[in-house]
């Protein structure tokens, strides 16, 4: 079930919200947990059993991992329990997400030697990367003593399976939401009043902008290498840069808005990333929940920046190779992660990670950062490395060959208008961030934006959804 499907918008979401509002407050976690599992089952089917198995293992491990105040619980047993649970979580992720890729590489190598090796083909469970990271956050935060283990399976199910963030984030670290999980929490109508405009903003981003750009992006990236031109390459790269942002940030806005309507405060995931002046700043603004997760559970445990420049660069390299591979089992994602890791290392090595104070250099650095990010998205989107290198090569070689008939047909007047409107975001200032402004501010500009989104934007988005002109969220595949 997708957030932009009629089934969700007109039946599931209203039913869950009404149940949460009308039933006793002590029922709310149960309503959210059961509704979330039903939400997941409609799309994942039998994979719901895999999710439930992971939930049972991590829930049972929680009390064992918890340090006691007298220090009587053996540290060694706690440590090995943690290692075992994390190994279990990662093995599930590795088997279902990376077994096919690994066997493809072995089969290719074996074929060179004249042999044969079977390739494993497994369907990817929806949201497996996200619920795996939630489980790891849960057990690590308990082991560190930052939060207590949950004894109530309903509260645990609410955290792990909560439908706003289950399929594509944001990644909610356990310590960020533990204090919100007790059942006797207040739930007010003003939560819905604050959360619904945020949800509507995300729906507009997805249905009006991202889905309108999708046919254009697909036409450009599917262009054969012998027909690729300078114009097609740049059009595809820039359009995808915009599509990915509006698609993923739209999902995040919808998730945060849904969470708020249910009485939860989920973490922000985007803060105008294309306004970044450095790549370092970009990663403080893009998919922020993923960056924080890798910082807390990988980068800092590896030593962070405490061991000198060489170890810092090593840690950055490890984190961003893992970041790339977390997105998908393909060489393109691995190269994309390594590319960003290399850019971060270069910035730190030469002191370019600081924002220039003068206006001219700051604008120049912002343009350079944007171009570097666009180059990276070519790897992220391309089907293979050859296609990515072909497109990048044409981006560096101007020509006057124009567009193919297929690309030209995808560039309708309506899509061209939306593309030009979306391009304006490249010139927007870094602050304020639209989502939080829309949700909490009572200023005149925020009110005007809220009214526009809730009337014109929501009506148009609803028409698009009703006519079936929507596509799955891009991050569902991760």
XYZ file of C-alpha atoms in Angstrom:
478
model
C 0.000 0.000 0.000
C 1.362 3.390 -0.978
C 0.744 6.744 0.676
C -0.438 8.035 -2.703
C -2.950 5.283 -3.415
C -6.719 5.828 -3.090
C -6.916 2.828 -0.730
C -4.573 4.525 1.727
C -5.782 8.117 1.360
C -9.522 7.499 1.419
C -9.896 4.394 3.568
C -6.866 3.252 5.594
C -5.573 6.594 6.907
C -8.993 7.989 7.918
C -9.902 4.681 9.612
C -6.709 4.590 11.694
C -6.971 8.258 12.669
C -10.618 7.870 13.699
C -9.803 4.777 15.756
C -6.957 6.575 17.520
C -9.155 9.587 18.265
C -12.294 7.762 19.394
C -10.880 4.784 21.310
C -9.402 5.014 24.827
C -5.869 6.334 24.933
C -4.578 3.005 26.262
C -5.563 1.414 22.935
C -3.561 3.731 20.730
C -0.307 1.793 20.491
C -2.281 -1.345 19.729
C -4.240 0.396 16.987
C -1.050 1.760 15.440
C 0.787 -1.579 15.706
C -2.029 -3.670 14.222
C -2.769 -1.100 11.535
C 0.918 -0.951 10.649
C 1.200 -4.710 10.229
C -1.896 -4.702 8.009
C -0.375 -1.833 6.019
C 2.849 -3.821 5.545
C 1.056 -7.073 4.725
C -0.883 -5.509 1.837
C 2.391 -4.825 0.024
C 4.802 -7.386 1.429
C 2.529 -10.407 1.756
C 4.391 -13.389 3.226
C 7.404 -11.199 4.044
C 5.374 -9.967 7.007
C 6.434 -13.218 8.711
C 10.075 -12.239 8.186
C 9.435 -8.863 9.806
C 7.634 -10.516 12.738
C 10.491 -13.002 13.218
C 13.025 -10.179 13.400
C 10.793 -8.313 15.829
C 10.478 -11.324 18.145
C 14.244 -11.944 18.248
C 15.119 -8.315 18.998
C 12.315 -7.874 21.533
C 13.398 -10.954 23.509
C 17.027 -9.812 23.439
C 16.213 -6.373 24.889
C 15.982 -7.273 28.610
C 19.109 -9.445 28.369
C 21.108 -6.530 26.940
C 20.001 -4.060 29.579
C 22.675 -3.142 32.150
C 21.497 -3.300 35.763
C 22.253 -0.549 38.255
C 24.256 -2.829 40.549
C 26.482 -4.191 37.791
C 25.552 -7.773 38.605
C 24.617 -8.762 35.061
C 27.673 -10.283 33.317
C 29.127 -7.853 30.789
C 30.446 -10.661 28.647
C 26.997 -12.231 28.258
C 25.517 -8.874 27.339
C 28.250 -8.236 24.797
C 27.907 -11.612 23.095
C 24.137 -11.267 23.052
C 24.523 -7.923 21.309
C 26.940 -9.405 18.771
C 24.602 -12.320 18.137
C 21.497 -10.169 17.656
C 23.268 -7.714 15.335
C 24.713 -10.645 13.379
C 21.200 -12.067 13.049
C 19.769 -8.723 11.865
C 22.568 -8.170 9.357
C 22.393 -11.760 8.090
C 18.702 -11.264 7.247
C 19.585 -8.069 5.375
C 22.559 -9.629 3.592
C 20.685 -12.756 2.513
C 17.616 -11.004 1.146
C 19.268 -7.932 -0.298
C 22.779 -8.960 -1.357
C 22.731 -12.721 -2.049
C 21.634 -12.165 -5.638
C 24.363 -9.594 -6.270
C 27.056 -11.764 -4.669
C 26.107 -14.856 -6.649
C 25.994 -12.802 -9.868
C 29.617 -11.747 -9.316
C 30.682 -15.308 -8.520
C 28.824 -16.605 -11.572
C 30.498 -14.004 -13.820
C 33.953 -14.953 -12.494
C 33.209 -18.676 -12.779
C 32.065 -18.213 -16.363
C 35.437 -16.680 -17.239
C 37.030 -19.893 -16.030
C 34.631 -22.002 -18.081
C 32.491 -23.080 -15.165
C 28.923 -22.497 -14.080
C 27.497 -21.149 -10.838
C 23.810 -20.746 -9.973
C 22.509 -17.225 -9.380
C 20.209 -16.731 -6.410
C 17.126 -14.671 -7.155
C 15.253 -13.411 -4.101
C 12.501 -10.804 -3.980
C 13.463 -7.808 -1.848
C 11.174 -7.343 1.178
C 9.769 -3.807 1.398
C 11.581 -1.623 3.909
C 14.103 -4.286 4.972
C 16.962 -1.773 5.111
C 14.922 0.515 7.347
C 13.538 -1.984 9.845
C 16.959 -3.642 10.116
C 18.505 -0.320 11.134
C 15.663 0.274 13.612
C 16.336 -3.087 15.242
C 20.069 -2.409 15.488
C 19.409 1.021 16.990
C 17.100 -0.575 19.561
C 19.547 -3.202 20.817
C 22.597 -0.897 20.757
C 20.865 1.916 22.649
C 19.770 -0.583 25.305
C 23.247 -2.120 25.550
C 24.764 1.348 25.998
C 22.284 2.101 28.770
C 20.826 5.077 26.925
C 17.265 3.738 27.158
C 15.494 0.903 28.954
C 14.297 -2.187 27.109
C 10.610 -2.366 26.309
C 8.661 -5.016 28.209
C 5.451 -4.368 26.333
C 5.429 -6.106 22.912
C 2.745 -3.719 21.660
C 4.948 -0.691 22.333
C 7.871 -2.447 20.631
C 5.703 -3.299 17.626
C 4.602 0.324 17.447
C 8.219 1.504 17.232
C 9.412 -1.009 14.659
C 6.323 -1.368 12.461
C 4.879 2.161 12.680
C 3.492 2.559 9.160
C 4.527 6.205 8.563
C 8.226 5.268 8.666
C 8.241 1.504 8.048
C 8.700 1.402 4.274
C 11.113 4.281 3.614
C 11.994 6.078 6.811
C 12.947 8.418 8.281
C 15.228 6.141 10.279
C 14.148 6.698 13.877
C 16.807 5.879 16.447
C 15.312 4.201 19.507
C 16.432 6.908 21.912
C 14.599 9.495 19.781
C 11.205 7.870 20.298
C 11.480 5.793 23.491
C 9.942 8.526 25.641
C 6.964 8.772 23.253
C 6.029 5.080 23.421
C 4.175 4.851 26.778
C 0.494 4.327 26.041
C -0.804 7.051 28.348
C 0.364 9.923 26.192
C -1.764 12.930 25.326
C -3.270 13.126 21.888
C -4.937 16.346 20.841
C -6.822 17.534 17.813
C -4.149 20.147 17.252
C -1.758 17.282 16.443
C -3.946 16.581 13.418
C -4.201 20.297 12.664
C -0.385 20.512 12.607
C 0.316 17.181 10.946
C -2.192 17.202 8.097
C -0.772 20.268 6.262
C 2.663 18.621 6.464
C 1.205 15.432 5.002
C -0.531 17.459 2.271
C 2.759 19.179 1.401
C 4.434 15.804 0.904
C 1.544 14.573 -1.224
C 1.871 17.645 -3.467
C 5.619 17.151 -3.809
C 5.152 13.540 -4.831
C 2.017 13.598 -6.978
C 2.428 16.989 -8.681
C 6.187 17.384 -9.107
C 8.074 14.084 -8.731
C 5.625 11.963 -10.714
C 5.407 14.590 -13.467
C 9.184 14.507 -13.897
C 9.400 10.702 -13.850
C 8.561 10.025 -17.557
C 11.101 12.612 -18.657
C 13.788 11.107 -16.422
C 13.061 7.566 -17.593
C 13.182 8.625 -21.248
C 16.571 10.309 -20.806
C 18.204 7.502 -18.833
C 16.867 4.805 -21.195
C 18.365 6.531 -24.248
C 20.807 4.164 -26.019
C 24.463 5.147 -25.763
C 24.755 5.809 -29.504
C 21.828 8.274 -29.306
C 22.880 10.058 -26.112
C 23.551 13.783 -26.492
C 24.736 16.660 -24.336
C 21.172 17.970 -23.991
C 19.659 14.604 -23.072
C 22.383 13.890 -20.532
C 21.977 17.206 -18.718
C 18.183 17.146 -18.931
C 18.072 13.653 -17.447
C 20.601 14.388 -14.703
C 18.983 17.652 -13.586
C 15.437 16.272 -13.823
C 16.420 13.230 -11.755
C 18.108 15.470 -9.181
C 14.772 17.228 -8.751
C 12.617 14.092 -8.998
C 14.570 12.246 -6.317
C 14.401 15.184 -3.917
C 10.697 15.848 -4.338
C 9.884 12.125 -4.241
C 11.916 11.283 -1.143
C 11.415 14.528 0.768
C 7.721 14.274 -0.144
C 7.595 10.818 1.448
C 9.420 12.143 4.509
C 6.988 15.059 4.853
C 4.083 12.627 4.633
C 5.704 10.337 7.218
C 6.418 13.180 9.651
C 2.898 14.548 9.159
C 1.312 11.127 9.710
C 3.424 10.567 12.795
C 2.359 13.938 14.193
C -1.324 13.127 13.562
C -0.850 9.880 15.513
C 0.843 11.733 18.376
C 4.511 11.030 17.531
C 7.300 13.454 16.683
C 9.460 11.819 14.021
C 12.872 13.298 13.145
C 13.366 15.587 10.181
C 15.006 14.060 7.129
C 15.718 17.007 4.798
C 16.779 20.624 5.258
C 17.140 22.248 1.827
C 20.087 20.015 0.761
C 20.554 21.667 -2.637
C 21.323 24.949 -0.867
C 24.498 23.392 0.575
C 27.794 25.195 0.060
C 29.945 22.093 0.659
C 29.499 18.338 0.311
C 29.989 18.135 4.075
C 27.006 20.448 4.529
C 25.028 18.480 1.942
C 25.261 15.376 4.117
C 24.045 17.382 7.100
C 20.942 18.265 5.080
C 20.258 15.208 2.872
C 18.663 12.066 4.371
C 19.681 13.329 7.774
C 18.304 10.342 9.676
C 20.587 7.985 7.709
C 23.612 10.232 8.261
C 22.922 10.365 12.014
C 22.498 6.583 12.151
C 25.843 5.918 10.470
C 27.499 8.575 12.652
C 26.238 7.055 15.912
C 26.538 3.354 15.130
C 29.455 3.126 12.685
C 31.575 6.293 12.429
C 31.940 7.060 16.151
C 32.491 3.389 17.192
C 35.251 3.215 14.556
C 36.935 6.152 16.277
C 35.374 9.064 14.418
C 37.905 11.863 13.997
C 39.781 11.107 17.224
C 42.662 9.121 15.778
C 44.276 11.648 13.443
C 43.729 12.477 9.798
C 44.525 9.046 8.364
C 42.082 7.187 10.601
C 39.440 9.858 10.068
C 39.725 9.430 6.299
C 39.569 5.665 6.680
C 36.429 5.931 8.776
C 34.800 8.299 6.302
C 35.630 5.933 3.463
C 34.135 2.936 5.312
C 30.974 4.838 6.228
C 30.279 6.079 2.708
C 31.033 2.790 1.004
C 28.509 1.254 3.409
C 26.104 4.134 2.751
C 26.284 3.471 -0.972
C 25.860 -0.281 -0.574
C 22.983 0.210 1.888
C 20.988 1.796 -0.950
C 21.264 -1.195 -3.217
C 23.228 -4.239 -4.308
C 24.860 -2.793 -7.420
C 28.242 -1.381 -8.394
C 26.599 1.942 -9.242
C 25.565 2.467 -5.601
C 28.998 1.408 -4.390
C 30.685 3.908 -6.712
C 28.207 6.621 -5.689
C 29.028 6.083 -2.014
C 32.782 5.991 -2.652
C 32.468 9.155 -4.775
C 30.863 11.079 -1.928
C 33.327 9.670 0.564
C 36.219 10.834 -1.632
C 34.699 14.326 -1.934
C 34.354 14.565 1.846
C 37.945 13.463 2.355
C 39.191 16.033 -0.184
C 37.187 18.798 1.476
C 38.512 17.927 4.908
C 42.113 17.496 3.723
C 42.254 20.936 2.067
C 40.052 22.779 4.550
C 37.280 23.248 1.991
C 34.603 21.940 4.350
C 34.147 25.424 5.816
C 31.579 27.828 4.379
C 33.212 30.950 2.848
C 32.143 34.199 4.501
C 32.243 36.337 1.339
C 29.151 36.291 -0.869
C 30.917 35.659 -4.191
C 32.937 32.601 -3.094
C 29.914 31.245 -1.230
C 27.749 31.387 -4.363
C 30.511 29.802 -6.451
C 30.978 26.987 -3.918
C 27.224 26.406 -3.794
C 27.098 26.035 -7.588
C 30.100 23.707 -7.547
C 28.540 21.556 -4.809
C 25.290 21.311 -6.745
C 27.099 20.208 -9.915
C 29.095 17.593 -7.989
C 25.901 16.250 -6.440
C 24.246 16.069 -9.884
C 27.204 14.068 -11.216
C 26.795 11.660 -8.298
C 23.100 11.132 -8.988
C 23.974 9.880 -12.472
C 25.641 6.850 -10.868
C 22.740 6.505 -8.434
C 20.122 6.347 -11.185
C 21.927 4.509 -13.983
C 21.302 0.824 -14.607
C 25.030 0.038 -14.742
C 28.422 1.720 -14.661
C 28.730 1.758 -18.457
C 25.513 3.739 -18.832
C 26.579 6.139 -16.084
C 29.979 6.791 -17.667
C 28.365 7.281 -21.079
C 25.991 9.923 -19.716
C 28.743 11.660 -17.747
C 30.955 11.675 -20.820
C 28.281 13.467 -22.842
C 27.764 15.964 -20.013
C 31.377 17.055 -20.522
C 31.181 17.164 -24.340
C 28.813 19.885 -25.678
C 27.112 19.171 -28.994
C 24.167 20.510 -30.958
C 22.318 17.281 -31.695
C 19.244 18.028 -29.580
C 16.788 15.483 -28.219
C 15.557 12.154 -29.544
C 11.911 11.741 -30.485
C 11.221 9.716 -27.331
C 12.727 12.343 -25.013
C 11.042 15.148 -26.915
C 7.664 13.399 -26.580
C 8.154 13.078 -22.817
C 8.784 16.817 -22.488
C 5.156 17.966 -22.621
C 4.133 21.544 -21.868
C 2.815 20.573 -18.449
C 6.051 18.767 -17.514
C 8.148 21.620 -18.847
C 6.292 24.103 -16.639
C 6.741 21.871 -13.600
C 10.429 21.352 -14.425
C 11.022 25.106 -14.654
C 9.120 25.691 -11.412
C 11.082 22.953 -9.660
C 14.370 24.430 -10.888
C 13.643 27.522 -8.812
C 14.443 25.579 -5.660
C 18.136 25.648 -6.629
C 18.075 29.398 -5.953
C 16.206 29.254 -2.628
C 18.063 30.197 0.566
C 19.110 27.520 3.027
C 16.513 28.633 5.553
C 13.712 28.350 6.445
C 12.953 24.697 5.743
C 9.433 24.438 4.342
C 8.161 21.373 6.220
C 8.772 22.499 9.817
C 7.714 26.041 8.882
C 4.401 24.776 7.535
C 3.827 22.553 10.564
C 4.629 24.920 13.418
C 4.903 28.537 12.313
C 1.963 30.935 12.611
C 3.602 33.681 10.562
C 1.797 35.268 7.618
C 3.975 33.564 4.932
C 3.539 30.169 6.614
C -0.215 30.668 6.858
C -0.432 31.663 3.190
C 1.597 28.599 2.188
C -0.541 26.369 4.393
C -3.763 27.666 2.826
C -2.349 27.243 -0.694
C -1.203 23.681 -0.037
C -4.471 22.706 1.636
C -6.665 24.102 -1.145
C -5.099 24.351 -4.589
C -2.251 21.873 -4.079
C -4.234 19.203 -2.269
C -7.129 19.386 -4.744
C -4.822 19.001 -7.750
C -2.882 16.172 -6.089
C -6.143 14.386 -5.252
C -7.220 14.586 -8.900
C -3.912 13.077 -10.016
C -4.232 10.265 -7.467
C -7.842 9.590 -8.475
C -6.840 9.297 -12.138
C -4.096 6.829 -11.257
C -1.205 9.013 -12.451
C 1.113 8.139 -9.583
C 4.133 5.852 -9.251
C 5.757 4.027 -6.306
C 8.116 6.010 -4.096
C 11.703 5.683 -5.298
C 13.002 4.669 -1.876
C 10.632 1.699 -1.654
C 13.263 -0.230 -3.625
C 15.866 0.303 -0.906
